[in-house]
Tab-separated table of C-alpha atoms in Angstrom:
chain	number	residue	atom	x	y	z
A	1	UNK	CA	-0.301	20.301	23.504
A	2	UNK	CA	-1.665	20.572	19.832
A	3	UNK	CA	-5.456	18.352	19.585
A	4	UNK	CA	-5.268	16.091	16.088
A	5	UNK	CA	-7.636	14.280	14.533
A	6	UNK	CA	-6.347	11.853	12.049
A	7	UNK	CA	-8.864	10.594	9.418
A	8	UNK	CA	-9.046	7.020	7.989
A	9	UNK	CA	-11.418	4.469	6.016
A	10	UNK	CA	-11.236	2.117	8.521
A	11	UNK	CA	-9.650	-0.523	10.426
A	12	UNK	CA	-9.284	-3.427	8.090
A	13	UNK	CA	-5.833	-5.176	6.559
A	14	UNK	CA	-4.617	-2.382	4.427
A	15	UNK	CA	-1.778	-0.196	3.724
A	16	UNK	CA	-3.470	3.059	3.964
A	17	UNK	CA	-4.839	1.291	7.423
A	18	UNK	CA	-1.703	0.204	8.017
A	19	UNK	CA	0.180	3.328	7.751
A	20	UNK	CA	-2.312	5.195	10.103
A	21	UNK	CA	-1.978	3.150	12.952
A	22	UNK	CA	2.092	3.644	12.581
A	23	UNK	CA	1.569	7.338	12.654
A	24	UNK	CA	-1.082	7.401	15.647
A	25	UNK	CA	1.386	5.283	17.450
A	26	UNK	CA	4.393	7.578	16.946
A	27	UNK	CA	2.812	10.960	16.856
A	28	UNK	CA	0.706	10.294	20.397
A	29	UNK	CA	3.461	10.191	21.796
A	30	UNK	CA	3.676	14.560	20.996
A	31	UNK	CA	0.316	15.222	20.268
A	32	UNK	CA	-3.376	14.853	21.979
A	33	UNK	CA	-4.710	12.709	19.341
A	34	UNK	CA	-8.163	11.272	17.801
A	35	UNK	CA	-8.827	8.704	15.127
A	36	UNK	CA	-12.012	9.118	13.103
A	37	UNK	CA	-13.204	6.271	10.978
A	38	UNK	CA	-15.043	7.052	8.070
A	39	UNK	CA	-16.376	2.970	7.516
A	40	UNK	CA	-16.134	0.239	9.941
A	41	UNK	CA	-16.119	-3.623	8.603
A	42	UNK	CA	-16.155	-6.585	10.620
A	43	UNK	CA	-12.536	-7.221	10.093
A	44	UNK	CA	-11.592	-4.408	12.265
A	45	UNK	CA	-7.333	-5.202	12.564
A	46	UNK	CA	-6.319	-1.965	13.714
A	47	UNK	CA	-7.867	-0.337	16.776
A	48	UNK	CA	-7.090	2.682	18.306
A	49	UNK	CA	-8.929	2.186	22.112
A	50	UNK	CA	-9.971	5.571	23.541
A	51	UNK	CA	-8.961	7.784	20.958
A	52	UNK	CA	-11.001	6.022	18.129
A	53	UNK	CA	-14.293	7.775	17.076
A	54	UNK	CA	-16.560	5.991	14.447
A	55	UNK	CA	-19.000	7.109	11.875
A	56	UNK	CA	-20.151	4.048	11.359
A	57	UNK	CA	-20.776	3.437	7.312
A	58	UNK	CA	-20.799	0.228	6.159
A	59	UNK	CA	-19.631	0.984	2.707
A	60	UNK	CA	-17.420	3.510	0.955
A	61	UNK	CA	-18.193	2.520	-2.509
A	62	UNK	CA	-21.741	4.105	-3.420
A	63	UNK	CA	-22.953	3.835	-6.710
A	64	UNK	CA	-26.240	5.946	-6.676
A	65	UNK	CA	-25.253	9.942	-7.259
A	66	UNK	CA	-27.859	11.094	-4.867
A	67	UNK	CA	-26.858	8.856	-1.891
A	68	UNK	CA	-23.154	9.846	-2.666
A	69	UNK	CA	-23.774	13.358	-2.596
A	70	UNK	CA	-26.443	12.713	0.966
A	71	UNK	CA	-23.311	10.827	1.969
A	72	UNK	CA	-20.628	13.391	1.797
A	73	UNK	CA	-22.554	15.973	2.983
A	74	UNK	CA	-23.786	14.072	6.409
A	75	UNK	CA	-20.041	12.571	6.836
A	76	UNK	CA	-18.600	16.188	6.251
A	77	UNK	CA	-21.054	17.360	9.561
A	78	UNK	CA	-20.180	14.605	11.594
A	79	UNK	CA	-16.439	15.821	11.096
A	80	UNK	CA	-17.285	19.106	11.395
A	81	UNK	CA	-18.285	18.322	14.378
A	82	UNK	CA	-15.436	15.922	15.843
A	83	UNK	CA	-13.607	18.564	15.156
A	84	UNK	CA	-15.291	21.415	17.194
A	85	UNK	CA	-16.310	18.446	20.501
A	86	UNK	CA	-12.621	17.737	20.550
A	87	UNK	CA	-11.205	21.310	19.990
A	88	UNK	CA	-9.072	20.283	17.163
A	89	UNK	CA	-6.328	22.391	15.993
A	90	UNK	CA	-5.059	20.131	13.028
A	91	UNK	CA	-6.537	17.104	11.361
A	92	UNK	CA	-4.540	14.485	9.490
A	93	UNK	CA	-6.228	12.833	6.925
A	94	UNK	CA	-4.924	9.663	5.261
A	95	UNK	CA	-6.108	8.609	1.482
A	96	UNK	CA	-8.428	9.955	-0.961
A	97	UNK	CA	-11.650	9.822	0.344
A	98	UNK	CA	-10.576	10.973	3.743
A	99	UNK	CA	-8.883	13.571	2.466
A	100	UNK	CA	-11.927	15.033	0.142
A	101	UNK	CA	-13.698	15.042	3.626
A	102	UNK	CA	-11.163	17.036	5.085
A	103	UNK	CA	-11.179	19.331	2.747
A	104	UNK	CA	-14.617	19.637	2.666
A	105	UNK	CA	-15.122	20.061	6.699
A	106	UNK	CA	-16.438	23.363	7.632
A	107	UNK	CA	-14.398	24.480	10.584
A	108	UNK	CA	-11.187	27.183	10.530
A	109	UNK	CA	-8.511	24.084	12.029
A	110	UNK	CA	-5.502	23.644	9.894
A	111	UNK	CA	-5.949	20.633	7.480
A	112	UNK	CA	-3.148	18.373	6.131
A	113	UNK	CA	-4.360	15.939	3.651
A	114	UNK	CA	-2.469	13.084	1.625
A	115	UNK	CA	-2.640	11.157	-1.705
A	116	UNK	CA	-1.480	6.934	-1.732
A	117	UNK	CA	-3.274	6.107	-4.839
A	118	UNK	CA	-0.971	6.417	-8.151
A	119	UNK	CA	-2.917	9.740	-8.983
A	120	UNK	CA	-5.948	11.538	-8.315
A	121	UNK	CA	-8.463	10.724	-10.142
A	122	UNK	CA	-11.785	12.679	-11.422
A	123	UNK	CA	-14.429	10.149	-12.611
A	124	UNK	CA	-17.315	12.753	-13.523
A	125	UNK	CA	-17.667	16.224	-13.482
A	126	UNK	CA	-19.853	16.374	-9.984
A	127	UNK	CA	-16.582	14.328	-8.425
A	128	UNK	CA	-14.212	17.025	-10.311
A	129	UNK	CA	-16.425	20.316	-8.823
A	130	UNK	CA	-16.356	18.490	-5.428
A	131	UNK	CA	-12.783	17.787	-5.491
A	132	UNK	CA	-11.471	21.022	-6.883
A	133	UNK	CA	-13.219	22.995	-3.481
A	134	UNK	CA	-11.924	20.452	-0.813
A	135	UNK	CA	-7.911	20.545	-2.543
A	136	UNK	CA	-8.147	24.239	-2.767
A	137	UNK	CA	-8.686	24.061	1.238
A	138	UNK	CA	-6.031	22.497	2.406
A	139	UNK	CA	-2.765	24.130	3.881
A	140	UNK	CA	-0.806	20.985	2.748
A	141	UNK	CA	-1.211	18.050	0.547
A	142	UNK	CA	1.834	15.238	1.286
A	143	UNK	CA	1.762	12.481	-1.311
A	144	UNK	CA	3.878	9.226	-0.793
A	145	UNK	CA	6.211	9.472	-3.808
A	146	UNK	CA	7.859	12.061	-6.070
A	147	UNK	CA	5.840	10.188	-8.764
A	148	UNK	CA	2.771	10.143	-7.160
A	149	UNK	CA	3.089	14.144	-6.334
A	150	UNK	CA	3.703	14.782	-10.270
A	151	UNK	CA	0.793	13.269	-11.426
A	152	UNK	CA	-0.692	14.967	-8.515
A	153	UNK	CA	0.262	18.219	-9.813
A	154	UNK	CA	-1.065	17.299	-13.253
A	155	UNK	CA	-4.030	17.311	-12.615
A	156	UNK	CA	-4.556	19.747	-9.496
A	157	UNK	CA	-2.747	22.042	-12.051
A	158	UNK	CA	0.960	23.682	-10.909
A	159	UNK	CA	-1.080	26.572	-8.804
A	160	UNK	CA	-0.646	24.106	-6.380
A	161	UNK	CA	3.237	23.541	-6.509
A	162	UNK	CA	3.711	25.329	-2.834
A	163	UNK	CA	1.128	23.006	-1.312
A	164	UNK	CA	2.393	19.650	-2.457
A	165	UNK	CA	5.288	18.447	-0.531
A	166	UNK	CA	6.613	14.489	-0.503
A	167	UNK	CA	6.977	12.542	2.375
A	168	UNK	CA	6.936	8.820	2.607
A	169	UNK	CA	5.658	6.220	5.020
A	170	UNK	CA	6.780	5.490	7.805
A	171	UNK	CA	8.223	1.819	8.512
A	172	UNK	CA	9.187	0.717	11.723
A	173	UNK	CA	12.728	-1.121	10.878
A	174	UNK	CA	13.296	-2.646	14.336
A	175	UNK	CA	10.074	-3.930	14.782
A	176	UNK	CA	9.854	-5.768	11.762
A	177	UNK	CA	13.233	-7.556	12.009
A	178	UNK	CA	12.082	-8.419	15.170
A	179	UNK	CA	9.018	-9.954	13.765
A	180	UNK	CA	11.386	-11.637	11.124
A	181	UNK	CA	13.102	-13.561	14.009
A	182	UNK	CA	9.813	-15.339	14.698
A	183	UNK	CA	9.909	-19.670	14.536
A	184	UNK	CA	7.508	-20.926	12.266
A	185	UNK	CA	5.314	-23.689	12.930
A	186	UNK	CA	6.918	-27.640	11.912
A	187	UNK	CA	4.403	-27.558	9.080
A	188	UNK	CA	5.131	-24.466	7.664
A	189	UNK	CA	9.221	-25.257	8.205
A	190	UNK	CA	8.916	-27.849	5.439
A	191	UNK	CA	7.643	-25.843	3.039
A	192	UNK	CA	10.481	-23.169	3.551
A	193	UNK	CA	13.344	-25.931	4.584
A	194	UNK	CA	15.711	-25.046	1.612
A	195	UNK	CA	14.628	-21.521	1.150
A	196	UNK	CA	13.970	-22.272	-2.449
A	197	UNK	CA	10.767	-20.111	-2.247
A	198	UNK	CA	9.127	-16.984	-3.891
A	199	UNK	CA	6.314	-15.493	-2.111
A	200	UNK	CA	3.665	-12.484	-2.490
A	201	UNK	CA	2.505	-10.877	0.336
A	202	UNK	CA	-1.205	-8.685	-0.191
A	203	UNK	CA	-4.507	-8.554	-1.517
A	204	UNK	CA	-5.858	-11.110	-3.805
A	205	UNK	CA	-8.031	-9.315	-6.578
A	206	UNK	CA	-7.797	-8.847	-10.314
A	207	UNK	CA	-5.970	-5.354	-9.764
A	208	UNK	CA	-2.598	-7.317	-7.512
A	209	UNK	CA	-2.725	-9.694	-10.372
A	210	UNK	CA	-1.641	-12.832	-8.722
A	211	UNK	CA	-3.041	-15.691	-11.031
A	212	UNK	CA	-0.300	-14.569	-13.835
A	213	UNK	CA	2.175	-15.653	-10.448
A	214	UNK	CA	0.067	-18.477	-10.236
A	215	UNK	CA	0.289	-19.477	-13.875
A	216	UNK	CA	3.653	-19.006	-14.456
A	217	UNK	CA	4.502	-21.672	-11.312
A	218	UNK	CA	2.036	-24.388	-13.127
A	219	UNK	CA	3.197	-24.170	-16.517
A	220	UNK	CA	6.903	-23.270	-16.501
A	221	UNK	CA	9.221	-26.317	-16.264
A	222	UNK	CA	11.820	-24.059	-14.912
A	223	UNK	CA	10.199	-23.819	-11.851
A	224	UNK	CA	9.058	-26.797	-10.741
A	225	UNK	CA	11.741	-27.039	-8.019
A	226	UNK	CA	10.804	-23.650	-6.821
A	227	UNK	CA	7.454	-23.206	-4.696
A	228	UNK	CA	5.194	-20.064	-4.224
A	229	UNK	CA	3.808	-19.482	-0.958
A	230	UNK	CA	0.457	-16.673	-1.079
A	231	UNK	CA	-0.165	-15.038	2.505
A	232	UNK	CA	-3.144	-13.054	2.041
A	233	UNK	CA	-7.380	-12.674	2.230
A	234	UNK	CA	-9.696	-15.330	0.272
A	235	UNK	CA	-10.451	-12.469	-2.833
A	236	UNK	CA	-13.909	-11.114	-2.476
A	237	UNK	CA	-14.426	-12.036	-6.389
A	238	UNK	CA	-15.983	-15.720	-6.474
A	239	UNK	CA	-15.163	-15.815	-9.980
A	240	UNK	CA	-11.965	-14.822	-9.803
A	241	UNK	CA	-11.259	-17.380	-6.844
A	242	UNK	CA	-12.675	-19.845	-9.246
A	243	UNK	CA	-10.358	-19.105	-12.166
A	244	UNK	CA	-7.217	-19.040	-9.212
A	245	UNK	CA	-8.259	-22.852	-8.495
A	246	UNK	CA	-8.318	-23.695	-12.089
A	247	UNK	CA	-4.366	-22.835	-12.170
A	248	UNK	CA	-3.705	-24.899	-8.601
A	249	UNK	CA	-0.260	-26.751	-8.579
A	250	UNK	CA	1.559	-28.759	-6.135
A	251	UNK	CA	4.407	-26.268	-5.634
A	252	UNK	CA	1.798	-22.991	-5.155
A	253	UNK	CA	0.954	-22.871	-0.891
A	254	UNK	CA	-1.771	-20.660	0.358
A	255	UNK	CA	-0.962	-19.900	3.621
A	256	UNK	CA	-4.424	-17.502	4.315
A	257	UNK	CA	-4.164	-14.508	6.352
A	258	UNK	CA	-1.358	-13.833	8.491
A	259	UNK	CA	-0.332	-11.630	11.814
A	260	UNK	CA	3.389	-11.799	10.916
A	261	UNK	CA	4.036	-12.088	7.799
A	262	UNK	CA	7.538	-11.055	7.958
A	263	UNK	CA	8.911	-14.407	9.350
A	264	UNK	CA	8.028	-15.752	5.971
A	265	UNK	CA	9.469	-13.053	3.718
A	266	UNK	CA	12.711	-13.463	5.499
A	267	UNK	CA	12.683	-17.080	4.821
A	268	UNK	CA	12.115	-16.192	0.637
A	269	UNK	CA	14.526	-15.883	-1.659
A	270	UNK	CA	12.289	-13.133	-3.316
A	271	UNK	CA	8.995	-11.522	-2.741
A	272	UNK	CA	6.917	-11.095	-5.905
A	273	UNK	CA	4.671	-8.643	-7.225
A	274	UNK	CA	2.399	-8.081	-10.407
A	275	UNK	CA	-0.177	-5.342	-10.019
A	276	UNK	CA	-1.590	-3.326	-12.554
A	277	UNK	CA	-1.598	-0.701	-10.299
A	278	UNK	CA	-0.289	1.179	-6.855
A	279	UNK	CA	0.783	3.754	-5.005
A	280	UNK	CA	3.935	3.437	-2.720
A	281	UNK	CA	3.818	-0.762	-2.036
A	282	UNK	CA	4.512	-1.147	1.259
A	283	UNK	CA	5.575	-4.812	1.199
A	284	UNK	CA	8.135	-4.254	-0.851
A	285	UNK	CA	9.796	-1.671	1.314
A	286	UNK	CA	9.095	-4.216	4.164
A	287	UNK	CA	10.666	-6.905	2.350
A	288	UNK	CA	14.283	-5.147	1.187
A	289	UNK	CA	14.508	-3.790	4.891
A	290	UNK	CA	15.144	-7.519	5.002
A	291	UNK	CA	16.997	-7.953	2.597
A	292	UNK	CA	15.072	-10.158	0.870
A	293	UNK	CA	15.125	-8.513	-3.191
A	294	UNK	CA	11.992	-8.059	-5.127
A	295	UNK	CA	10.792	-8.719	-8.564
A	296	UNK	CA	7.906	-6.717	-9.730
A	297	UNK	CA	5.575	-5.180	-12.455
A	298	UNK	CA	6.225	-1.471	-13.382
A	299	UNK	CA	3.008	-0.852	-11.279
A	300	UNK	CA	3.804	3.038	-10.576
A	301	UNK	CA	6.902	5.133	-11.345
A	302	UNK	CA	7.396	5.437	-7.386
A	303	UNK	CA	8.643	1.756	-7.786
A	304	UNK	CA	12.151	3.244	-8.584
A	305	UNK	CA	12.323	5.324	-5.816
A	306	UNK	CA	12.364	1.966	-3.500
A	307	UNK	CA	14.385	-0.474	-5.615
A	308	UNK	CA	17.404	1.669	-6.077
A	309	UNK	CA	19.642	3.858	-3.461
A	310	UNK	CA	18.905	7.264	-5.684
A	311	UNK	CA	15.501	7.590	-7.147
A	312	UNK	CA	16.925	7.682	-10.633
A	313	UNK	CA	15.497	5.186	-13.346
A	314	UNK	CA	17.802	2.144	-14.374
A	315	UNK	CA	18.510	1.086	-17.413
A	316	UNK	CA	16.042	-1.060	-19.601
A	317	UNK	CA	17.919	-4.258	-20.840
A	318	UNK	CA	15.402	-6.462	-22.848
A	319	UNK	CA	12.184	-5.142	-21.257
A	320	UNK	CA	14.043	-5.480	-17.825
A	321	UNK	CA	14.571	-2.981	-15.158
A	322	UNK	CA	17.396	-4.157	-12.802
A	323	UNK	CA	18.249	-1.948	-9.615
A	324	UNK	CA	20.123	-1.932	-6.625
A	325	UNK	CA	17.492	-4.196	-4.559
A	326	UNK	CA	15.142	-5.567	-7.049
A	327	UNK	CA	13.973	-6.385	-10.775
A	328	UNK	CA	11.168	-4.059	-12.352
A	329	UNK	CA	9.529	-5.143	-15.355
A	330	UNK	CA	6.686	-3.872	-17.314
A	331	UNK	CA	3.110	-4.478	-16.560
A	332	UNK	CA	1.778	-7.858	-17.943
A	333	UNK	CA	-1.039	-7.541	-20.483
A	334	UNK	CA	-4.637	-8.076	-18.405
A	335	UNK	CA	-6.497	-11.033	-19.071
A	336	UNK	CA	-3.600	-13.081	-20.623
A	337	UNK	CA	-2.970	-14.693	-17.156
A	338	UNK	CA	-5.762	-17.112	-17.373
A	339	UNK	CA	-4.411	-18.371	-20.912
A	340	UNK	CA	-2.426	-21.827	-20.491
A	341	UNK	CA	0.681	-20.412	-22.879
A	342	UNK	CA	3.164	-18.722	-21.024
A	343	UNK	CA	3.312	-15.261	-23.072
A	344	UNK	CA	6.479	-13.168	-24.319
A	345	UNK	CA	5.870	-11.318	-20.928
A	346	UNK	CA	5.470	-13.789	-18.808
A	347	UNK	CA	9.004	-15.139	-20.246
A	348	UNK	CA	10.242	-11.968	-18.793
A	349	UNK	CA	9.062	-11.871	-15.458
A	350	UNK	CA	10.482	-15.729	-15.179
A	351	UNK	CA	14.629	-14.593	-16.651
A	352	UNK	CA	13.629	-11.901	-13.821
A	353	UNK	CA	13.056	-14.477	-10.995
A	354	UNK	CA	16.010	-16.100	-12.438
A	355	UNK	CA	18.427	-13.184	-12.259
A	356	UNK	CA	17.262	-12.245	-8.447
A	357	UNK	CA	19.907	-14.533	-6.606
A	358	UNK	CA	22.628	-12.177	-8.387
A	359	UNK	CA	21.528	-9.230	-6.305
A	360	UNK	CA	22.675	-8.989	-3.042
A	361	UNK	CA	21.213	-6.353	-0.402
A	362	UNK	CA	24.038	-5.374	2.228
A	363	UNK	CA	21.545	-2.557	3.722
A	364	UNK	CA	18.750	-0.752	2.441
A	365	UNK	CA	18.152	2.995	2.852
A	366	UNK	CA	17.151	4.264	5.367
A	367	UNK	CA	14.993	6.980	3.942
A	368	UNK	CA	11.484	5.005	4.719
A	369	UNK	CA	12.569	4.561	8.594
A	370	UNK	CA	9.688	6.054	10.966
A	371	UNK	CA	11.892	7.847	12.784
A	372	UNK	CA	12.971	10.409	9.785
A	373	UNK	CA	9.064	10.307	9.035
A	374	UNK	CA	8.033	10.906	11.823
A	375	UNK	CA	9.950	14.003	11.835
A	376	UNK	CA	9.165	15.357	8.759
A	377	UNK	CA	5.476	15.069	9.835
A	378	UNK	CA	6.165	17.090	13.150
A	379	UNK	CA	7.930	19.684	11.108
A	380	UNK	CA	4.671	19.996	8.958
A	381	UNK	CA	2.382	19.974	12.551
A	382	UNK	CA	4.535	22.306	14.206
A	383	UNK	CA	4.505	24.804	11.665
């Protein structure tokens, strides 16, 4: 039996998080497997029991150039090491910064590394020199979209063509209609009675974008039969939680953090989404497996591959992208959702909510299912 060690961040609510727990899950079941953490927070959601090894940092984001570079180097030992304790033959790494660690690690294992942001990104030249020798070390780098691995290869440069391979993540299907079956509690029943909701599922900082949401559902008369229901995290950003509470209306519910947040998707008659940016949105996919449609900002080109059957583009009617599961429309313009106008984009994302009840989802692909992941993934291990 093949020894893997799979590198993450760290435990906390997250889709890169999230994704790595789904593929410990599935491939343990094949494989003698390890989890490494590179940070731990005190909002540890996914656990891993006896195969979870921690570092132990604190904090990913270091500003200072020396510490950074102290940083890497001590985190790319402490791998190094994992690696040779455990007798690894492969190591998984999941995101960016695990990845660059991977890369970097000193031992002869096979290394499989993987990209979720919406590209790689060099921010100085110590970050590009750094990058350049970790990438070049990999036997495989898997990004999560076809858009995400040509924007990959733009930078990388097309020397890396046979290294870059697609696969997408893996989404339990059964288990989250399942979870969709749930009863929610009397309280939360009367806010969903008539199913005459919208709701975003995710993060709450500037880069998700949810106070344009949250403007549009004060100021729009249109809406003021409809309600918007927010499951996710207080935002980190005081000021930003600030200006969020300066746009409070009746019909806008904030729900908090939630376990199963599916129950309430499947009671929506959409699930929204206006971020800037992202890589391969996971609630979205979780949402139109379903059934429930989604409206959403042109956020990354990957968004086509999940809101239609083929991974063509659709055709752009009035600034409006309309597929086979969901609305696309382009990004808003940043800092115009804390004006008390609704804008000429705004507008736009409202005829979208509008339109949604026309499309009807009879099934969704099947092309995200963990099963044909999980597959692909062995494929990759196995050979």
């Amino acid at each position: 039996m093949k020894n893997i060690l799979m590198l993450t961040t760290s435990g906390k609510q997250g889709g890169v998080e999230k994704i790595t727990h789904t593929l410990w899950k599935e491939l343990r079941k094949y494989y003698s497997i390890k989890v490494l953490k590179i940070s731990v927070s005190n909002e540890e959601v996914y656990l891993y029991g006896e195969d979870e090894i921690r570092i132990g940092n604190k904090n990913l984001r270091e500003k200072n150039k020396i510490r950074k570079i102290y940083r890497l180097i001590k985190d790319t030992i402490l791998i190094t090491y994992y690696k040779k304790k455990y007798k690894i033959d492969l190591t998984i790494s999941i995101g960016e910064m695990a990845t660059l660690l991977n890369g970097l690690s000193l031992d002869m294992g096979k290394k499989i590394g993987s990209i979720h942001g919406e590209k790689v990104k060099y921010r100085d030249k110590i970050t590009k020199i750094i990058s350049d020798i970790s990438f070049k070390r990999l036997n495989r780098i898997l990004c999560i979209s076809e858009a995400i691995k040509e924007e990959t290869l733009e930078i990388l440069g097309q020397e890396f063509k046979k290294k870059v391979k697609v696969i997408y993540n893996p989404h339990d299907y059964e288990e989250i209609k399942k979870k969709a079956n749930e009863k929610l509690e009397k309280n939360e029943e009367d806010i969903f009675f008539n199913k005459n909701v919208f709701i975003y599922v995710g993060r709450i900082d500037e880069n998700k974008g949810l106070a344009h949401l949250v403007k549009i559902f004060k100021y729009e008369e249109k809406l003021k039969n409809k309600k918007l229901v927010i499951i996710g995290p207080e935002p980190e950003n005081k000021i930003y939680k600030e200006r969020l509470k300066e746009l409070d209306s009746e019909n806008v519910h904030y729900l908090g953090m939630k376990k199963n947040p599916y129950k309430y998707i499947n009671k929506s008659k959409a699930l929204l989404m206006c971020s800037y940016s992202e890589g391969m949105p996971n609630v979205l996919i979780e949402s139109l497996i379903l059934k429930v449609p989604v409206v959403t900002t042109k956020s990354t080109e990957g968004i086509f591959e999940i809101i239609n059957k083929h991974n063509s583009k659709v055709n752009k009617i009035n600034d409006i992208y309309e597929g086979d599961y969901g609305i696309v429309v382009d990004k808003f313009d940043c800092g115009s959702e804390f004006l008390n106008t609704i804008t000429e984009k705004d507008q736009k994302y409202i005829d979208s909510m509008q339109k949604i009840e026309k499309i009807k989802i009879k099934e969704f692909t099947k092309k995200f299912e963990s099963k044909n992941i999980i597959e692909k993934y062995r494929k990759e291990i196995d050979n």
